[in-house]
Each structure stands twice: as C-alpha cells, then as structure tokens.
Amino acid sequence: MNTDQAKKLATSALAVVTVGEPETVTDLTVLFKNDDGTWSVCDNGEEVVCDTEADVIRIIVENLKD
C-alpha cells in the first residue's frame, strides 16, 4: 500500500471512530477512541496511544505503507 492510500484509510477511520466503537482500518489494524480523548492504534497485537489525529495518521501510515 502506498502512503496516499494509507493516509486515506487513516482519515476515513478517524472520521467515524467513537468511544466504544472501534474502527477496523485493515485486517490487522484497528483504531480505538479512548475515554480520555486519545486514540489507540492497534496493529498485530501492538498498541500505540496517540494524542493527536496527526499522530494517528502517522502511525497508521507507518504500519501500512510498503
């Protein structure tokens, strides 16, 4: 997957994710919105907590790009 495709998936997930309703980005990548206003990007059993939407996009792109 190229960077633009990964950014598009990340942005789409951010637009719909809510607390208690995680959003699947790909088969192994899931985005959670946490009660404290942060997000968790979970990929293949690893979790990265992000404070900003820009961080979410960066982590998802790093996980998904070729």
mmCIF file with all atom_site columns, C-alpha atoms in Angstrom:
data_model
loop_
_atom_site.group_PDB
_atom_site.id
_atom_site.type_symbol
_atom_site.label_atom_id
_atom_site.label_alt_id
_atom_site.label_comp_id
_atom_site.label_asym_id
_atom_site.label_entity_id
_atom_site.label_seq_id
_atom_site.pdbx_PDB_ins_code
_atom_site.Cartn_x
_atom_site.Cartn_y
_atom_site.Cartn_z
_atom_site.occupancy
_atom_site.B_iso_or_equiv
_atom_site.pdbx_formal_charge
_atom_site.auth_seq_id
_atom_site.auth_comp_id
_atom_site.auth_asym_id
_atom_site.auth_atom_id
_atom_site.pdbx_PDB_model_num
ATOM 1  C CA . MET A 1 1  ? 0.000   0.000  0.000  1.00 0.00 ? 1  MET A CA 1
ATOM 2  C CA . ASN A 1 2  ? 1.364   3.446  -0.816 1.00 0.00 ? 2  ASN A CA 1
ATOM 3  C CA . THR A 1 3  ? 1.411   6.457  1.509  1.00 0.00 ? 3  THR A CA 1
ATOM 4  C CA . ASP A 1 4  ? -1.607  8.172  -0.071 1.00 0.00 ? 4  ASP A CA 1
ATOM 5  C CA . GLN A 1 5  ? -3.752  5.050  0.246  1.00 0.00 ? 5  GLN A CA 1
ATOM 6  C CA . ALA A 1 6  ? -2.736  4.609  3.895  1.00 0.00 ? 6  ALA A CA 1
ATOM 7  C CA . LYS A 1 7  ? -3.491  8.281  4.681  1.00 0.00 ? 7  LYS A CA 1
ATOM 8  C CA . LYS A 1 8  ? -6.911  7.929  3.088  1.00 0.00 ? 8  LYS A CA 1
ATOM 9  C CA . LEU A 1 9  ? -7.722  4.863  5.225  1.00 0.00 ? 9  LEU A CA 1
ATOM 10 C CA . ALA A 1 10 ? -6.480  6.613  8.376  1.00 0.00 ? 10 ALA A CA 1
ATOM 11 C CA . THR A 1 11 ? -8.520  9.744  7.678  1.00 0.00 ? 11 THR A CA 1
ATOM 12 C CA . SER A 1 12 ? -11.636 7.690  6.964  1.00 0.00 ? 12 SER A CA 1
ATOM 13 C CA . ALA A 1 13 ? -11.233 5.759  10.217 1.00 0.00 ? 13 ALA A CA 1
ATOM 14 C CA . LEU A 1 14 ? -10.768 8.965  12.225 1.00 0.00 ? 14 LEU A CA 1
ATOM 15 C CA . ALA A 1 15 ? -13.984 10.361 10.759 1.00 0.00 ? 15 ALA A CA 1
ATOM 16 C CA . VAL A 1 16 ? -16.146 7.535  12.111 1.00 0.00 ? 16 VAL A CA 1
ATOM 17 C CA . VAL A 1 17 ? -14.437 6.082  15.209 1.00 0.00 ? 17 VAL A CA 1
ATOM 18 C CA . THR A 1 18 ? -16.172 6.739  18.540 1.00 0.00 ? 18 THR A CA 1
ATOM 19 C CA . VAL A 1 19 ? -15.593 5.705  22.139 1.00 0.00 ? 19 VAL A CA 1
ATOM 20 C CA . GLY A 1 20 ? -16.767 2.123  22.498 1.00 0.00 ? 20 GLY A CA 1
ATOM 21 C CA . GLU A 1 21 ? -16.998 1.592  18.736 1.00 0.00 ? 21 GLU A CA 1
ATOM 22 C CA . PRO A 1 22 ? -13.547 0.791  17.305 1.00 0.00 ? 22 PRO A CA 1
ATOM 23 C CA . GLU A 1 23 ? -12.968 1.128  13.582 1.00 0.00 ? 23 GLU A CA 1
ATOM 24 C CA . THR A 1 24 ? -11.177 -1.541 11.570 1.00 0.00 ? 24 THR A CA 1
ATOM 25 C CA . VAL A 1 25 ? -8.646  0.067  9.242  1.00 0.00 ? 25 VAL A CA 1
ATOM 26 C CA . THR A 1 26 ? -7.328  -3.186 7.725  1.00 0.00 ? 26 THR A CA 1
ATOM 27 C CA . ASP A 1 27 ? -7.451  -6.835 8.733  1.00 0.00 ? 27 ASP A CA 1
ATOM 28 C CA . LEU A 1 28 ? -4.781  -6.343 11.413 1.00 0.00 ? 28 LEU A CA 1
ATOM 29 C CA . THR A 1 29 ? -5.089  -2.618 12.208 1.00 0.00 ? 29 THR A CA 1
ATOM 30 C CA . VAL A 1 30 ? -7.841  -1.249 14.441 1.00 0.00 ? 30 VAL A CA 1
ATOM 31 C CA . LEU A 1 31 ? -8.380  2.304  15.690 1.00 0.00 ? 31 LEU A CA 1
ATOM 32 C CA . PHE A 1 32 ? -9.937  2.972  19.093 1.00 0.00 ? 32 PHE A CA 1
ATOM 33 C CA . LYS A 1 33 ? -11.038 6.314  20.537 1.00 0.00 ? 33 LYS A CA 1
ATOM 34 C CA . ASN A 1 34 ? -10.316 6.363  24.259 1.00 0.00 ? 34 ASN A CA 1
ATOM 35 C CA . ASP A 1 35 ? -12.406 7.988  27.003 1.00 0.00 ? 35 ASP A CA 1
ATOM 36 C CA . ASP A 1 36 ? -9.623  10.497 27.734 1.00 0.00 ? 36 ASP A CA 1
ATOM 37 C CA . GLY A 1 37 ? -9.643  11.922 24.181 1.00 0.00 ? 37 GLY A CA 1
ATOM 38 C CA . THR A 1 38 ? -6.648  9.955  22.933 1.00 0.00 ? 38 THR A CA 1
ATOM 39 C CA . TRP A 1 39 ? -6.674  7.254  20.268 1.00 0.00 ? 39 TRP A CA 1
ATOM 40 C CA . SER A 1 40 ? -5.152  3.786  20.274 1.00 0.00 ? 40 SER A CA 1
ATOM 41 C CA . VAL A 1 41 ? -3.837  2.281  17.070 1.00 0.00 ? 41 VAL A CA 1
ATOM 42 C CA . CYS A 1 42 ? -3.600  -1.482 17.472 1.00 0.00 ? 42 CYS A CA 1
ATOM 43 C CA . ASP A 1 43 ? -1.699  -3.433 14.859 1.00 0.00 ? 43 ASP A CA 1
ATOM 44 C CA . ASN A 1 44 ? -0.929  -7.124 15.090 1.00 0.00 ? 44 ASN A CA 1
ATOM 45 C CA . GLY A 1 45 ? -1.142  -7.126 18.891 1.00 0.00 ? 45 GLY A CA 1
ATOM 46 C CA . GLU A 1 46 ? 0.823   -3.919 19.472 1.00 0.00 ? 46 GLU A CA 1
ATOM 47 C CA . GLU A 1 47 ? -0.815  -0.714 20.739 1.00 0.00 ? 47 GLU A CA 1
ATOM 48 C CA . VAL A 1 48 ? 0.334   2.868  20.234 1.00 0.00 ? 48 VAL A CA 1
ATOM 49 C CA . VAL A 1 49 ? -1.537  5.603  22.120 1.00 0.00 ? 49 VAL A CA 1
ATOM 50 C CA . CYS A 1 50 ? -1.783  8.855  20.157 1.00 0.00 ? 50 CYS A CA 1
ATOM 51 C CA . ASP A 1 51 ? -2.606  12.330 21.469 1.00 0.00 ? 51 ASP A CA 1
ATOM 52 C CA . THR A 1 52 ? -3.423  13.936 18.116 1.00 0.00 ? 52 THR A CA 1
ATOM 53 C CA . GLU A 1 53 ? -5.092  12.984 14.853 1.00 0.00 ? 53 GLU A CA 1
ATOM 54 C CA . ALA A 1 54 ? -1.787  13.724 13.092 1.00 0.00 ? 54 ALA A CA 1
ATOM 55 C CA . ASP A 1 55 ? -0.117  11.085 15.273 1.00 0.00 ? 55 ASP A CA 1
ATOM 56 C CA . VAL A 1 56 ? -2.846  8.573  14.404 1.00 0.00 ? 56 VAL A CA 1
ATOM 57 C CA . ILE A 1 57 ? -2.335  9.166  10.692 1.00 0.00 ? 57 ILE A CA 1
ATOM 58 C CA . ARG A 1 58 ? 1.458   8.910  11.023 1.00 0.00 ? 58 ARG A CA 1
ATOM 59 C CA . ILE A 1 59 ? 1.300   5.606  12.926 1.00 0.00 ? 59 ILE A CA 1
ATOM 60 C CA . ILE A 1 60 ? -1.236  4.056  10.553 1.00 0.00 ? 60 ILE A CA 1
ATOM 61 C CA . VAL A 1 61 ? 0.802   5.126  7.524  1.00 0.00 ? 61 VAL A CA 1
ATOM 62 C CA . GLU A 1 62 ? 3.979   3.679  9.052  1.00 0.00 ? 62 GLU A CA 1
ATOM 63 C CA . ASN A 1 63 ? 2.171   0.387  9.671  1.00 0.00 ? 63 ASN A CA 1
ATOM 64 C CA . LEU A 1 64 ? 0.559   0.105  6.252  1.00 0.00 ? 64 LEU A CA 1
ATOM 65 C CA . LYS A 1 65 ? 2.927   1.502  3.647  1.00 0.00 ? 65 LYS A CA 1
ATOM 66 C CA . ASP A 1 66 ? 5.061   -0.823 1.571  1.00 0.00 ? 66 ASP A CA 1
#
